[in-house]
Amino acid sequence: MKNIVILISGGGSNMQAIVQATQRDHWPERLGARVAAVISNQAQARGLAIAQAHGVATQVVDHTQYPTREAFDAQLMASIDSHQPTLVVLAGFMRILTPGFVAHYSGRLLNIHPSLLPAFTGLHTHRRAIEAGCKFAGATVHLVTAELDHGPILAQAVVPVLPNDDEASLAARVLTQEHLIYPRAIAQLLAQL
Ligand code: GAR
């Protein structure tokens, strides 16, 4: 059985979709993997309770307790590696990772970003898509490389931007699609590892 470690900072709905996919027999194929741990940099992350409710071990590595990014990432790597993961999955993890961290998990570190990359890297993607007059928005699953929100694209989902959309309504429409494409992309990548 392959192990997945998921990193979160907040609500954890993508993490929940992935955990549920691993706990189903066929979704969309057998993942053959378990979520060994969910790690948050925020002690208050709502996703921690969701993970625990699904029987998944949780840990907090609070970035404010470390003097440098390197020191935080070193502790994060030690916590992650104690679970011997095949894949490390960023699911709403809102910290920039050091090049050393990214290199350590090269080819097995995934992120989901709430835009159609390469458009709208960074923050406030939905607000910026609406302000730019985009007719479509979406989400992207990609392998993580040293450059923020870049790296080989594994999956995308497209949704319409509707005339009366605000940031929240567009985010909700995109998030529904994220919950579909992330577990599928993970299943496909796991089949190759
Ligand atoms: C998701 O929309 C994800 O794409 C985004 O944060 C949200 C987390 O929701 N990630 C980023 O913005 C990363 N730069 P969740 O905690 O409910 O999965």
mmCIF file of C-alpha atoms and ligand atoms in Angstrom:
data_model
loop_
_atom_site.group_PDB
_atom_site.id
_atom_site.type_symbol
_atom_site.label_atom_id
_atom_site.label_comp_id
_atom_site.label_asym_id
_atom_site.label_seq_id
_atom_site.Cartn_x
_atom_site.Cartn_y
_atom_site.Cartn_z
ATOM 1 C CA MET A 1 0.000 0.000 0.000
ATOM 2 C CA LYS A 2 1.417 3.359 -1.032
ATOM 3 C CA ASN A 3 1.365 6.257 1.388
ATOM 4 C CA ILE A 4 0.229 9.796 0.616
ATOM 5 C CA VAL A 5 0.955 12.760 2.900
ATOM 6 C CA ILE A 6 -1.266 15.810 2.426
ATOM 7 C CA LEU A 7 -0.298 19.340 3.478
ATOM 8 C CA ILE A 8 -3.073 21.837 4.252
ATOM 9 C CA SER A 9 -3.499 25.308 5.724
ATOM 10 C CA GLY A 10 -7.272 25.728 5.905
ATOM 11 C CA GLY A 11 -10.602 24.194 5.068
ATOM 12 C CA GLY A 12 -9.289 20.922 3.735
ATOM 13 C CA SER A 13 -12.075 20.157 1.256
ATOM 14 C CA ASN A 14 -9.620 18.903 -1.381
ATOM 15 C CA MET A 15 -7.915 16.803 1.283
ATOM 16 C CA GLN A 16 -11.312 15.356 2.204
ATOM 17 C CA ALA A 17 -12.055 14.487 -1.434
ATOM 18 C CA ILE A 18 -8.716 12.672 -1.681
ATOM 19 C CA VAL A 19 -9.169 10.791 1.608
ATOM 20 C CA GLN A 20 -12.651 9.713 0.519
ATOM 21 C CA ALA A 21 -11.296 8.550 -2.837
ATOM 22 C CA THR A 22 -8.695 6.368 -1.100
ATOM 23 C CA GLN A 23 -11.380 4.883 1.121
ATOM 24 C CA ARG A 24 -13.635 3.860 -1.797
ATOM 25 C CA ASP A 25 -13.086 0.604 -3.612
ATOM 26 C CA HIS A 26 -13.407 2.043 -7.089
ATOM 27 C CA TRP A 27 -13.065 5.778 -7.556
ATOM 28 C CA PRO A 28 -12.464 6.221 -10.429
ATOM 29 C CA GLU A 29 -10.148 3.273 -10.153
ATOM 30 C CA ARG A 30 -8.587 1.682 -7.116
ATOM 31 C CA LEU A 31 -6.050 4.155 -5.794
ATOM 32 C CA GLY A 32 -4.103 1.472 -3.936
ATOM 33 C CA ALA A 33 -2.949 4.146 -1.538
ATOM 34 C CA ARG A 34 -3.796 5.488 1.865
ATOM 35 C CA VAL A 35 -3.486 8.968 3.305
ATOM 36 C CA ALA A 36 -0.933 8.303 6.034
ATOM 37 C CA ALA A 37 -1.037 11.797 7.506
ATOM 38 C CA VAL A 38 -2.378 15.305 7.087
ATOM 39 C CA ILE A 39 0.024 18.042 8.162
ATOM 40 C CA SER A 40 -0.983 21.669 8.649
ATOM 41 C CA ASN A 41 1.118 24.759 9.243
ATOM 42 C CA GLN A 42 -1.949 26.303 10.937
ATOM 43 C CA ALA A 43 -3.139 24.871 14.254
ATOM 44 C CA GLN A 44 -6.626 26.281 13.569
ATOM 45 C CA ALA A 45 -7.023 24.685 10.143
ATOM 46 C CA ARG A 46 -10.559 23.296 9.921
ATOM 47 C CA GLY A 47 -9.275 20.437 7.802
ATOM 48 C CA LEU A 48 -7.508 18.880 10.805
ATOM 49 C CA ALA A 49 -10.810 17.864 12.418
ATOM 50 C CA ILE A 50 -12.081 16.553 9.078
ATOM 51 C CA ALA A 51 -8.986 14.372 8.699
ATOM 52 C CA GLN A 52 -9.367 13.046 12.240
ATOM 53 C CA ALA A 53 -13.037 12.261 11.594
ATOM 54 C CA HIS A 54 -11.867 10.085 8.699
ATOM 55 C CA GLY A 55 -9.368 8.289 10.927
ATOM 56 C CA VAL A 56 -6.315 9.994 9.435
ATOM 57 C CA ALA A 57 -3.385 11.011 11.647
ATOM 58 C CA THR A 58 -2.763 14.753 11.845
ATOM 59 C CA GLN A 59 0.152 16.930 12.829
ATOM 60 C CA VAL A 60 0.735 20.667 13.103
ATOM 61 C CA VAL A 61 4.092 22.144 12.095
ATOM 62 C CA ASP A 62 3.601 25.816 12.919
ATOM 63 C CA HIS A 63 5.758 27.952 10.630
ATOM 64 C CA THR A 64 5.820 30.817 13.133
ATOM 65 C CA GLN A 65 7.895 28.639 15.478
ATOM 66 C CA TYR A 66 10.846 28.471 13.066
ATOM 67 C CA PRO A 67 13.383 31.259 12.496
ATOM 68 C CA THR A 68 13.790 30.684 8.756
ATOM 69 C CA ARG A 69 11.968 29.101 5.827
ATOM 70 C CA GLU A 70 14.780 26.546 5.661
ATOM 71 C CA ALA A 71 14.314 25.541 9.301
ATOM 72 C CA PHE A 72 10.543 25.184 8.844
ATOM 73 C CA ASP A 73 10.960 23.137 5.671
ATOM 74 C CA ALA A 74 13.543 20.887 7.368
ATOM 75 C CA GLN A 75 11.050 20.026 10.119
ATOM 76 C CA LEU A 76 8.291 19.599 7.555
ATOM 77 C CA MET A 77 10.464 17.179 5.556
ATOM 78 C CA ALA A 78 11.285 15.169 8.698
ATOM 79 C CA SER A 79 7.589 14.899 9.579
ATOM 80 C CA ILE A 80 6.606 13.958 6.038
ATOM 81 C CA ASP A 81 9.410 11.429 5.575
ATOM 82 C CA SER A 82 8.496 9.601 8.799
ATOM 83 C CA HIS A 83 5.465 8.350 6.790
ATOM 84 C CA GLN A 84 7.560 7.180 3.810
ATOM 85 C CA PRO A 85 5.212 8.713 1.259
ATOM 86 C CA THR A 86 5.071 7.848 -2.420
ATOM 87 C CA LEU A 87 3.315 11.172 -3.037
ATOM 88 C CA VAL A 88 3.223 14.482 -1.186
ATOM 89 C CA VAL A 89 0.087 16.448 -1.987
ATOM 90 C CA LEU A 90 -0.380 20.180 -1.408
ATOM 91 C CA ALA A 91 -4.069 20.897 -0.879
ATOM 92 C CA GLY A 92 -4.586 24.546 -0.034
ATOM 93 C CA PHE A 93 -1.144 24.701 1.595
ATOM 94 C CA MET A 94 -0.385 28.414 1.654
ATOM 95 C CA ARG A 95 3.379 28.461 2.233
ATOM 96 C CA ILE A 96 6.087 29.002 -0.338
ATOM 97 C CA LEU A 97 8.463 26.049 -0.243
ATOM 98 C CA THR A 98 12.255 26.279 -0.488
ATOM 99 C CA PRO A 99 14.092 24.896 -3.545
ATOM 100 C CA GLY A 100 15.645 22.237 -1.296
ATOM 101 C CA PHE A 101 12.213 20.992 -0.236
ATOM 102 C CA VAL A 102 10.948 20.920 -3.820
ATOM 103 C CA ALA A 103 14.062 19.064 -5.026
ATOM 104 C CA HIS A 104 13.719 16.491 -2.216
ATOM 105 C CA TYR A 105 10.267 15.469 -3.524
ATOM 106 C CA SER A 106 10.960 15.974 -7.213
ATOM 107 C CA GLY A 107 8.409 14.142 -9.379
ATOM 108 C CA ARG A 108 6.189 13.224 -6.422
ATOM 109 C CA LEU A 109 5.068 16.636 -5.129
ATOM 110 C CA LEU A 110 1.675 17.809 -6.417
ATOM 111 C CA ASN A 111 -0.275 21.040 -6.090
ATOM 112 C CA ILE A 112 -3.710 22.249 -7.056
ATOM 113 C CA HIS A 113 -4.032 25.877 -8.052
ATOM 114 C CA PRO A 114 -7.369 27.669 -8.526
ATOM 115 C CA SER A 115 -6.774 29.020 -12.023
ATOM 116 C CA LEU A 116 -6.125 27.806 -15.526
ATOM 117 C CA LEU A 117 -2.328 27.954 -15.346
ATOM 118 C CA PRO A 118 -0.212 29.531 -16.688
ATOM 119 C CA ALA A 119 -2.788 32.320 -16.183
ATOM 120 C CA PHE A 120 -3.137 33.864 -12.726
ATOM 121 C CA THR A 121 -0.330 32.419 -10.658
ATOM 122 C CA GLY A 122 -0.269 33.611 -7.049
ATOM 123 C CA LEU A 123 -3.171 34.833 -4.928
ATOM 124 C CA HIS A 124 -6.715 36.170 -5.559
ATOM 125 C CA THR A 125 -7.068 34.181 -8.759
ATOM 126 C CA HIS A 126 -10.873 34.374 -8.975
ATOM 127 C CA ARG A 127 -11.035 38.116 -8.329
ATOM 128 C CA ARG A 128 -8.383 38.696 -10.991
ATOM 129 C CA ALA A 129 -10.164 36.446 -13.504
ATOM 130 C CA ILE A 130 -13.427 38.375 -13.013
ATOM 131 C CA GLU A 131 -11.649 41.751 -13.229
ATOM 132 C CA ALA A 132 -9.918 40.664 -16.435
ATOM 133 C CA GLY A 133 -13.263 39.808 -17.994
ATOM 134 C CA CYS A 134 -12.463 36.118 -18.413
ATOM 135 C CA LYS A 135 -15.361 34.026 -19.702
ATOM 136 C CA PHE A 136 -13.851 30.839 -18.308
ATOM 137 C CA ALA A 137 -11.924 30.003 -15.165
ATOM 138 C CA GLY A 138 -10.835 26.774 -13.572
ATOM 139 C CA ALA A 139 -8.236 24.840 -11.677
ATOM 140 C CA THR A 140 -4.958 23.096 -12.447
ATOM 141 C CA VAL A 141 -3.207 20.105 -10.905
ATOM 142 C CA HIS A 142 0.523 20.267 -11.523
ATOM 143 C CA LEU A 143 3.815 18.823 -10.398
ATOM 144 C CA VAL A 144 5.629 21.302 -8.185
ATOM 145 C CA THR A 145 8.882 22.810 -9.401
ATOM 146 C CA ALA A 146 11.011 25.526 -7.839
ATOM 147 C CA GLU A 147 9.073 28.305 -9.596
ATOM 148 C CA LEU A 148 5.782 29.159 -7.831
ATOM 149 C CA ASP A 149 2.657 27.748 -9.548
ATOM 150 C CA HIS A 150 4.638 26.351 -12.466
ATOM 151 C CA GLY A 151 5.552 22.788 -13.333
ATOM 152 C CA PRO A 152 4.128 20.126 -15.630
ATOM 153 C CA ILE A 153 0.334 20.217 -15.825
ATOM 154 C CA LEU A 154 -1.393 16.924 -14.979
ATOM 155 C CA ALA A 155 -5.065 17.951 -15.121
ATOM 156 C CA GLN A 156 -7.295 20.965 -15.579
ATOM 157 C CA ALA A 157 -10.991 21.694 -15.174
ATOM 158 C CA VAL A 158 -12.800 24.577 -16.850
ATOM 159 C CA VAL A 159 -15.915 26.372 -15.572
ATOM 160 C CA PRO A 160 -17.800 29.342 -17.021
ATOM 161 C CA VAL A 161 -17.566 32.771 -15.403
ATOM 162 C CA LEU A 162 -21.213 33.885 -15.179
ATOM 163 C CA PRO A 163 -22.337 37.512 -15.508
ATOM 164 C CA ASN A 164 -23.252 37.965 -11.844
ATOM 165 C CA ASP A 165 -20.331 36.054 -10.385
ATOM 166 C CA ASP A 166 -18.392 37.421 -7.474
ATOM 167 C CA GLU A 167 -15.202 35.967 -6.043
ATOM 168 C CA ALA A 168 -17.096 33.621 -3.714
ATOM 169 C CA SER A 169 -19.519 32.209 -6.279
ATOM 170 C CA LEU A 170 -16.749 31.586 -8.802
ATOM 171 C CA ALA A 171 -14.509 30.027 -6.135
ATOM 172 C CA ALA A 172 -17.305 27.648 -5.133
ATOM 173 C CA ARG A 173 -17.900 26.576 -8.748
ATOM 174 C CA VAL A 174 -14.180 25.951 -9.262
ATOM 175 C CA LEU A 175 -13.790 24.123 -5.941
ATOM 176 C CA THR A 176 -16.464 21.585 -6.924
ATOM 177 C CA GLN A 177 -14.344 20.709 -9.951
ATOM 178 C CA GLU A 178 -11.138 20.599 -7.898
ATOM 179 C CA HIS A 179 -12.658 17.797 -5.836
ATOM 180 C CA LEU A 180 -13.095 15.753 -9.028
ATOM 181 C CA ILE A 181 -9.808 16.351 -10.819
ATOM 182 C CA TYR A 182 -7.413 16.118 -7.866
ATOM 183 C CA PRO A 183 -8.183 12.517 -6.825
ATOM 184 C CA ARG A 184 -8.199 11.480 -10.496
ATOM 185 C CA ALA A 185 -4.816 13.072 -11.193
ATOM 186 C CA ILE A 186 -3.425 11.397 -8.075
ATOM 187 C CA ALA A 187 -4.768 8.020 -9.207
ATOM 188 C CA GLN A 188 -3.150 8.440 -12.606
ATOM 189 C CA LEU A 189 0.202 9.508 -11.189
ATOM 190 C CA LEU A 190 0.202 6.726 -8.569
ATOM 191 C CA ALA A 191 -0.338 4.165 -11.317
ATOM 192 C CA GLN A 192 3.004 5.268 -12.802
ATOM 193 C CA LEU A 193 5.031 5.308 -9.560
HETATM 194 C C1 GAR B 1 -8.403 25.557 -3.166
HETATM 195 O O1 GAR B 1 -9.226 26.334 -4.003
HETATM 196 C C2 GAR B 1 -7.008 25.448 -3.764
HETATM 197 O O2 GAR B 1 -7.010 25.389 -5.164
HETATM 198 C C3 GAR B 1 -6.398 26.730 -3.282
HETATM 199 O O3 GAR B 1 -6.865 26.898 -1.974
HETATM 200 C C4 GAR B 1 -8.139 26.272 -1.842
HETATM 201 C C5 GAR B 1 -8.080 25.320 -0.682
HETATM 202 O O4 GAR B 1 -9.358 24.809 -0.374
HETATM 203 N N1 GAR B 1 -4.980 26.660 -3.326
HETATM 204 C C6 GAR B 1 -4.203 27.730 -3.516
HETATM 205 O O5 GAR B 1 -4.629 28.846 -3.649
HETATM 206 C C7 GAR B 1 -2.715 27.423 -3.545
HETATM 207 N N2 GAR B 1 -1.979 28.538 -4.024
HETATM 208 P P1 GAR B 1 -9.491 23.546 0.570
HETATM 209 O O6 GAR B 1 -8.631 23.810 1.800
HETATM 210 O O7 GAR B 1 -10.940 23.503 0.908
HETATM 211 O O8 GAR B 1 -9.021 22.353 -0.196
#
